[in-house]
GROMACS .gro file of C-alpha atoms in nm:
model
  283
    1UNK     CA    1  -5.422  -4.208   4.405
    2UNK     CA    2  -5.431  -3.940   4.659
    3UNK     CA    3  -5.607  -3.600   4.551
    4UNK     CA    4  -5.609  -3.259   4.724
    5UNK     CA    5  -5.714  -2.908   4.670
    6UNK     CA    6  -5.502  -2.610   4.757
    7UNK     CA    7  -5.509  -2.217   4.801
    8UNK     CA    8  -5.681  -1.943   4.984
    9UNK     CA    9  -6.010  -2.044   5.135
   10UNK     CA   10  -6.284  -2.027   4.831
   11UNK     CA   11  -6.058  -2.045   4.570
   12UNK     CA   12  -5.912  -2.339   4.622
   13UNK     CA   13  -5.743  -2.520   4.307
   14UNK     CA   14  -5.705  -2.899   4.255
   15UNK     CA   15  -5.403  -3.110   4.294
   16UNK     CA   16  -5.266  -3.467   4.334
   17UNK     CA   17  -4.972  -3.581   4.517
   18UNK     CA   18  -4.668  -3.754   4.296
   19UNK     CA   19  -4.484  -4.096   4.409
   20UNK     CA   20  -4.244  -3.882   4.611
   21UNK     CA   21  -4.551  -3.731   4.814
   22UNK     CA   22  -4.516  -3.366   4.634
   23UNK     CA   23  -4.809  -3.207   4.564
   24UNK     CA   24  -4.883  -3.150   4.199
   25UNK     CA   25  -5.108  -2.869   4.007
   26UNK     CA   26  -5.371  -3.006   3.822
   27UNK     CA   27  -5.584  -2.671   3.757
   28UNK     CA   28  -5.447  -2.710   3.362
   29UNK     CA   29  -5.654  -3.010   3.332
   30UNK     CA   30  -5.949  -3.038   3.558
   31UNK     CA   31  -6.169  -2.741   3.737
   32UNK     CA   32  -6.196  -2.905   4.052
   33UNK     CA   33  -6.156  -3.201   4.243
   34UNK     CA   34  -6.542  -3.214   4.192
   35UNK     CA   35  -6.829  -3.306   3.974
   36UNK     CA   36  -6.757  -3.539   3.697
   37UNK     CA   37  -6.386  -3.577   3.792
   38UNK     CA   38  -6.519  -3.807   4.089
   39UNK     CA   39  -6.668  -4.055   3.901
   40UNK     CA   40  -6.461  -4.404   3.784
   41UNK     CA   41  -6.388  -4.218   3.419
   42UNK     CA   42  -6.294  -3.897   3.586
   43UNK     CA   43  -6.054  -4.061   3.829
   44UNK     CA   44  -5.905  -4.304   3.541
   45UNK     CA   45  -5.813  -3.971   3.361
   46UNK     CA   46  -5.633  -3.879   3.590
   47UNK     CA   47  -5.425  -4.215   3.717
   48UNK     CA   48  -5.335  -4.198   3.385
   49UNK     CA   49  -5.136  -3.929   3.408
   50UNK     CA   50  -4.774  -3.877   3.498
   51UNK     CA   51  -4.767  -3.684   3.802
   52UNK     CA   52  -4.445  -3.555   3.756
   53UNK     CA   53  -4.489  -3.356   3.466
   54UNK     CA   54  -4.729  -3.117   3.625
   55UNK     CA   55  -4.638  -2.789   3.835
   56UNK     CA   56  -4.553  -2.832   4.169
   57UNK     CA   57  -4.788  -2.670   4.417
   58UNK     CA   58  -4.565  -2.457   4.622
   59UNK     CA   59  -4.481  -2.608   4.977
   60UNK     CA   60  -4.641  -2.341   5.194
   61UNK     CA   61  -4.955  -2.340   5.010
   62UNK     CA   62  -5.279  -2.404   5.238
   63UNK     CA   63  -5.432  -2.723   5.199
   64UNK     CA   64  -5.834  -2.695   5.164
   65UNK     CA   65  -6.115  -2.945   5.207
   66UNK     CA   66  -6.003  -3.202   4.980
   67UNK     CA   67  -6.351  -3.236   4.722
   68UNK     CA   68  -6.519  -2.937   4.619
   69UNK     CA   69  -6.874  -2.965   4.540
   70UNK     CA   70  -7.042  -3.076   4.833
   71UNK     CA   71  -7.406  -3.076   4.849
   72UNK     CA   72  -7.420  -3.239   5.174
   73UNK     CA   73  -7.217  -3.382   5.470
   74UNK     CA   74  -7.444  -3.663   5.642
   75UNK     CA   75  -7.277  -3.751   5.947
   76UNK     CA   76  -7.401  -4.100   6.171
   77UNK     CA   77  -7.424  -4.084   6.513
   78UNK     CA   78  -7.322  -4.361   6.779
   79UNK     CA   79  -7.190  -4.576   6.503
   80UNK     CA   80  -6.903  -4.753   6.730
   81UNK     CA   81  -7.055  -4.976   6.985
   82UNK     CA   82  -6.774  -4.864   7.260
   83UNK     CA   83  -6.824  -4.490   7.199
   84UNK     CA   84  -7.196  -4.569   7.261
   85UNK     CA   85  -7.136  -4.720   7.583
   86UNK     CA   86  -6.863  -4.430   7.672
   87UNK     CA   87  -7.174  -4.180   7.648
   88UNK     CA   88  -7.422  -4.359   7.814
   89UNK     CA   89  -7.624  -4.425   7.511
   90UNK     CA   90  -7.757  -4.767   7.371
   91UNK     CA   91  -7.620  -4.907   6.990
   92UNK     CA   92  -7.938  -4.779   6.783
   93UNK     CA   93  -8.123  -5.041   6.597
   94UNK     CA   94  -8.042  -4.804   6.254
   95UNK     CA   95  -7.820  -4.571   6.163
   96UNK     CA   96  -7.877  -4.205   6.358
   97UNK     CA   97  -7.809  -3.943   6.075
   98UNK     CA   98  -7.811  -3.575   6.103
   99UNK     CA   99  -7.634  -3.317   5.890
  100UNK     CA  100  -7.354  -3.095   5.933
  101UNK     CA  101  -7.367  -2.768   5.710
  102UNK     CA  102  -7.162  -2.729   5.437
  103UNK     CA  103  -7.033  -2.412   5.558
  104UNK     CA  104  -6.844  -2.552   5.863
  105UNK     CA  105  -6.602  -2.729   5.600
  106UNK     CA  106  -6.262  -2.608   5.637
  107UNK     CA  107  -5.898  -2.749   5.554
  108UNK     CA  108  -5.722  -3.030   5.762
  109UNK     CA  109  -5.481  -2.802   5.908
  110UNK     CA  110  -5.709  -2.511   5.960
  111UNK     CA  111  -5.773  -2.359   6.332
  112UNK     CA  112  -6.084  -2.519   6.531
  113UNK     CA  113  -6.262  -2.158   6.584
  114UNK     CA  114  -6.483  -2.235   6.936
  115UNK     CA  115  -6.778  -2.010   6.863
  116UNK     CA  116  -6.904  -1.719   7.113
  117UNK     CA  117  -7.099  -1.863   7.393
  118UNK     CA  118  -6.914  -2.231   7.371
  119UNK     CA  119  -6.874  -2.403   7.679
  120UNK     CA  120  -6.805  -2.763   7.555
  121UNK     CA  121  -6.631  -2.785   7.211
  122UNK     CA  122  -6.540  -3.146   7.174
  123UNK     CA  123  -6.351  -3.353   6.902
  124UNK     CA  124  -6.445  -3.664   6.722
  125UNK     CA  125  -6.186  -3.826   6.482
  126UNK     CA  126  -6.416  -4.008   6.168
  127UNK     CA  127  -6.369  -4.164   5.853
  128UNK     CA  128  -6.525  -3.990   5.562
  129UNK     CA  129  -6.655  -4.127   5.262
  130UNK     CA  130  -6.644  -3.931   4.949
  131UNK     CA  131  -6.950  -4.002   4.701
  132UNK     CA  132  -6.854  -4.040   4.331
  133UNK     CA  133  -7.141  -4.122   4.154
  134UNK     CA  134  -7.496  -4.015   4.206
  135UNK     CA  135  -7.648  -4.320   4.436
  136UNK     CA  136  -8.054  -4.374   4.477
  137UNK     CA  137  -8.190  -4.700   4.612
  138UNK     CA  138  -7.858  -4.880   4.596
  139UNK     CA  139  -7.825  -5.247   4.710
  140UNK     CA  140  -7.529  -5.327   4.932
  141UNK     CA  141  -7.342  -5.502   4.699
  142UNK     CA  142  -7.313  -5.219   4.452
  143UNK     CA  143  -7.268  -4.951   4.708
  144UNK     CA  144  -6.896  -4.938   4.676
  145UNK     CA  145  -6.906  -4.873   4.290
  146UNK     CA  146  -7.056  -4.505   4.406
  147UNK     CA  147  -6.790  -4.432   4.645
  148UNK     CA  148  -6.501  -4.207   4.490
  149UNK     CA  149  -6.263  -4.252   4.817
  150UNK     CA  150  -6.210  -4.204   5.152
  151UNK     CA  151  -6.069  -3.915   5.405
  152UNK     CA  152  -6.022  -3.805   5.715
  153UNK     CA  153  -6.308  -3.597   5.904
  154UNK     CA  154  -6.293  -3.395   6.241
  155UNK     CA  155  -6.674  -3.370   6.354
  156UNK     CA  156  -6.610  -3.087   6.599
  157UNK     CA  157  -6.898  -3.074   6.814
  158UNK     CA  158  -7.044  -2.830   7.082
  159UNK     CA  159  -7.195  -3.058   7.333
  160UNK     CA  160  -7.425  -2.827   7.515
  161UNK     CA  161  -7.577  -2.721   7.191
  162UNK     CA  162  -7.632  -3.075   7.078
  163UNK     CA  163  -7.779  -3.174   7.377
  164UNK     CA  164  -7.944  -2.887   7.567
  165UNK     CA  165  -8.072  -2.630   7.305
  166UNK     CA  166  -8.372  -2.875   7.207
  167UNK     CA  167  -8.421  -3.021   6.839
  168UNK     CA  168  -8.192  -3.164   6.639
  169UNK     CA  169  -7.803  -3.200   6.685
  170UNK     CA  170  -7.749  -3.012   6.361
  171UNK     CA  171  -7.673  -2.659   6.571
  172UNK     CA  172  -7.410  -2.827   6.783
  173UNK     CA  173  -7.223  -2.956   6.472
  174UNK     CA  174  -7.263  -2.668   6.211
  175UNK     CA  175  -7.044  -2.373   6.360
  176UNK     CA  176  -6.777  -2.252   6.130
  177UNK     CA  177  -6.475  -2.475   6.084
  178UNK     CA  178  -6.621  -2.753   6.269
  179UNK     CA  179  -6.539  -2.984   5.978
  180UNK     CA  180  -6.182  -3.021   5.873
  181UNK     CA  181  -6.180  -3.268   5.608
  182UNK     CA  182  -5.845  -3.404   5.406
  183UNK     CA  183  -5.582  -3.354   5.353
  184UNK     CA  184  -5.630  -3.577   5.073
  185UNK     CA  185  -5.904  -3.787   4.901
  186UNK     CA  186  -5.776  -4.162   4.859
  187UNK     CA  187  -5.940  -4.308   4.580
  188UNK     CA  188  -6.113  -4.650   4.703
  189UNK     CA  189  -5.877  -4.865   4.514
  190UNK     CA  190  -5.617  -4.793   4.775
  191UNK     CA  191  -5.819  -4.861   5.092
  192UNK     CA  192  -5.911  -5.213   5.018
  193UNK     CA  193  -6.087  -5.282   5.350
  194UNK     CA  194  -6.228  -4.936   5.496
  195UNK     CA  195  -6.366  -5.182   5.787
  196UNK     CA  196  -5.988  -5.234   5.881
  197UNK     CA  197  -5.829  -4.893   5.927
  198UNK     CA  198  -5.698  -4.727   6.240
  199UNK     CA  199  -5.786  -4.386   6.354
  200UNK     CA  200  -5.636  -4.166   6.671
  201UNK     CA  201  -5.664  -3.805   6.780
  202UNK     CA  202  -5.451  -3.644   7.037
  203UNK     CA  203  -5.482  -3.326   7.209
  204UNK     CA  204  -5.192  -3.151   7.323
  205UNK     CA  205  -4.986  -3.429   7.232
  206UNK     CA  206  -5.234  -3.661   7.517
  207UNK     CA  207  -5.354  -3.976   7.289
  208UNK     CA  208  -5.728  -3.920   7.362
  209UNK     CA  209  -5.883  -4.166   7.075
  210UNK     CA  210  -5.720  -4.476   6.941
  211UNK     CA  211  -5.970  -4.703   6.771
  212UNK     CA  212  -6.061  -4.892   6.430
  213UNK     CA  213  -6.334  -4.886   6.204
  214UNK     CA  214  -6.324  -5.268   6.252
  215UNK     CA  215  -6.541  -5.176   6.550
  216UNK     CA  216  -6.786  -4.964   6.330
  217UNK     CA  217  -7.164  -5.106   6.427
  218UNK     CA  218  -7.257  -5.018   6.033
  219UNK     CA  219  -6.985  -5.028   5.776
  220UNK     CA  220  -6.933  -4.817   5.468
  221UNK     CA  221  -7.099  -5.008   5.191
  222UNK     CA  222  -7.435  -5.002   5.385
  223UNK     CA  223  -7.420  -4.685   5.485
  224UNK     CA  224  -7.414  -4.554   5.154
  225UNK     CA  225  -7.658  -4.798   5.043
  226UNK     CA  226  -7.889  -4.730   5.333
  227UNK     CA  227  -7.878  -4.349   5.304
  228UNK     CA  228  -7.942  -4.403   4.967
  229UNK     CA  229  -8.287  -4.507   5.021
  230UNK     CA  230  -8.392  -4.190   5.205
  231UNK     CA  231  -8.261  -3.931   4.937
  232UNK     CA  232  -7.992  -3.910   4.679
  233UNK     CA  233  -7.641  -3.905   4.730
  234UNK     CA  234  -7.451  -3.691   4.492
  235UNK     CA  235  -7.106  -3.637   4.376
  236UNK     CA  236  -6.899  -3.469   4.620
  237UNK     CA  237  -7.129  -3.557   4.888
  238UNK     CA  238  -6.957  -3.663   5.247
  239UNK     CA  239  -7.085  -3.920   5.483
  240UNK     CA  240  -6.905  -3.891   5.816
  241UNK     CA  241  -6.937  -4.229   5.977
  242UNK     CA  242  -6.870  -4.217   6.354
  243UNK     CA  243  -6.624  -4.178   6.600
  244UNK     CA  244  -6.450  -4.425   6.829
  245UNK     CA  245  -6.414  -4.379   7.221
  246UNK     CA  246  -6.220  -4.112   7.364
  247UNK     CA  247  -6.439  -3.789   7.295
  248UNK     CA  248  -6.400  -3.540   7.607
  249UNK     CA  249  -6.806  -3.568   7.653
  250UNK     CA  250  -6.689  -3.944   7.779
  251UNK     CA  251  -6.431  -3.838   8.056
  252UNK     CA  252  -6.457  -3.844   8.401
  253UNK     CA  253  -6.479  -3.550   8.432
  254UNK     CA  254  -6.508  -3.437   8.079
  255UNK     CA  255  -6.274  -3.229   7.906
  256UNK     CA  256  -6.334  -2.989   7.627
  257UNK     CA  257  -6.151  -2.769   7.410
  258UNK     CA  258  -5.975  -2.431   7.506
  259UNK     CA  259  -5.812  -2.179   7.287
  260UNK     CA  260  -5.414  -2.261   7.262
  261UNK     CA  261  -5.487  -2.646   7.256
  262UNK     CA  262  -5.379  -2.819   6.951
  263UNK     CA  263  -5.550  -3.120   6.766
  264UNK     CA  264  -5.359  -3.400   6.595
  265UNK     CA  265  -5.553  -3.654   6.436
  266UNK     CA  266  -5.491  -3.930   6.152
  267UNK     CA  267  -5.603  -4.266   5.986
  268UNK     CA  268  -5.387  -4.525   5.834
  269UNK     CA  269  -5.322  -4.462   5.453
  270UNK     CA  270  -5.515  -4.162   5.478
  271UNK     CA  271  -5.298  -3.892   5.640
  272UNK     CA  272  -5.291  -3.634   5.955
  273UNK     CA  273  -5.474  -3.330   6.031
  274UNK     CA  274  -5.333  -3.058   6.238
  275UNK     CA  275  -5.555  -2.827   6.419
  276UNK     CA  276  -5.477  -2.479   6.689
  277UNK     CA  277  -5.808  -2.397   6.878
  278UNK     CA  278  -5.881  -2.052   6.880
  279UNK     CA  279  -6.171  -1.796   6.999
  280UNK     CA  280  -6.376  -1.660   6.729
  281UNK     CA  281  -6.194  -1.325   6.623
  282UNK     CA  282  -6.556  -1.190   6.552
  283UNK     CA  283  -6.698  -1.244   6.884
   0.00000   0.00000   0.00000
């Protein structure tokens, strides 16, 4: 099952894809793709519907982030051994974790906004886990029961701010529109092996990233269990699981985004994103 949210930013409505790939409006049945809707019971209720009986979403409707009510976005750094190598870093003995502000979240086809003063805005295609039920002190064997599904994330990053502006990575990860998520929440029953997914990213048609979640150091189930030892995971929380090689920082010389660039990315079975790169119109 593929769930989505559509409409103007901040006013998104819930939706579902039918068998033909047409988006259908769920707003008459549930308030959002959030909270109890993400539980196994909530998803079972949606799965029992006949989507073709629901109103069609307008074809030109904007897609928003595919999950609502996100309290936190937890990111995992250097979680692909080959990506760690391209950045000159060691594979960490435990997952590196940092937070991305929820205000960075945007739709899968919204523009990437380069913030004022940025010199090194970079891209990162990532598998994103969406939590479905509260998780605290979860054993790895039980971790998948707390996952509602998966989606695509682009962990857009300002490398100069991340590395050279002191303190945590968060300030280089949290600018507005630095968190495109979607197009769909694909429920976990449709992703039997999250560690066997191809993921890729192009800039202006040039292939930059082409990897597989098979090379992740710490897999999806481990990450849910690991993070739940430190804090409670709530429905709608997003875990960005890291990126494969091919980021701009790792190129020789490094390559970063500029206004006018076009970023396209995708993960097998989870859809695709497309972002125009623009300068911040408020600057």
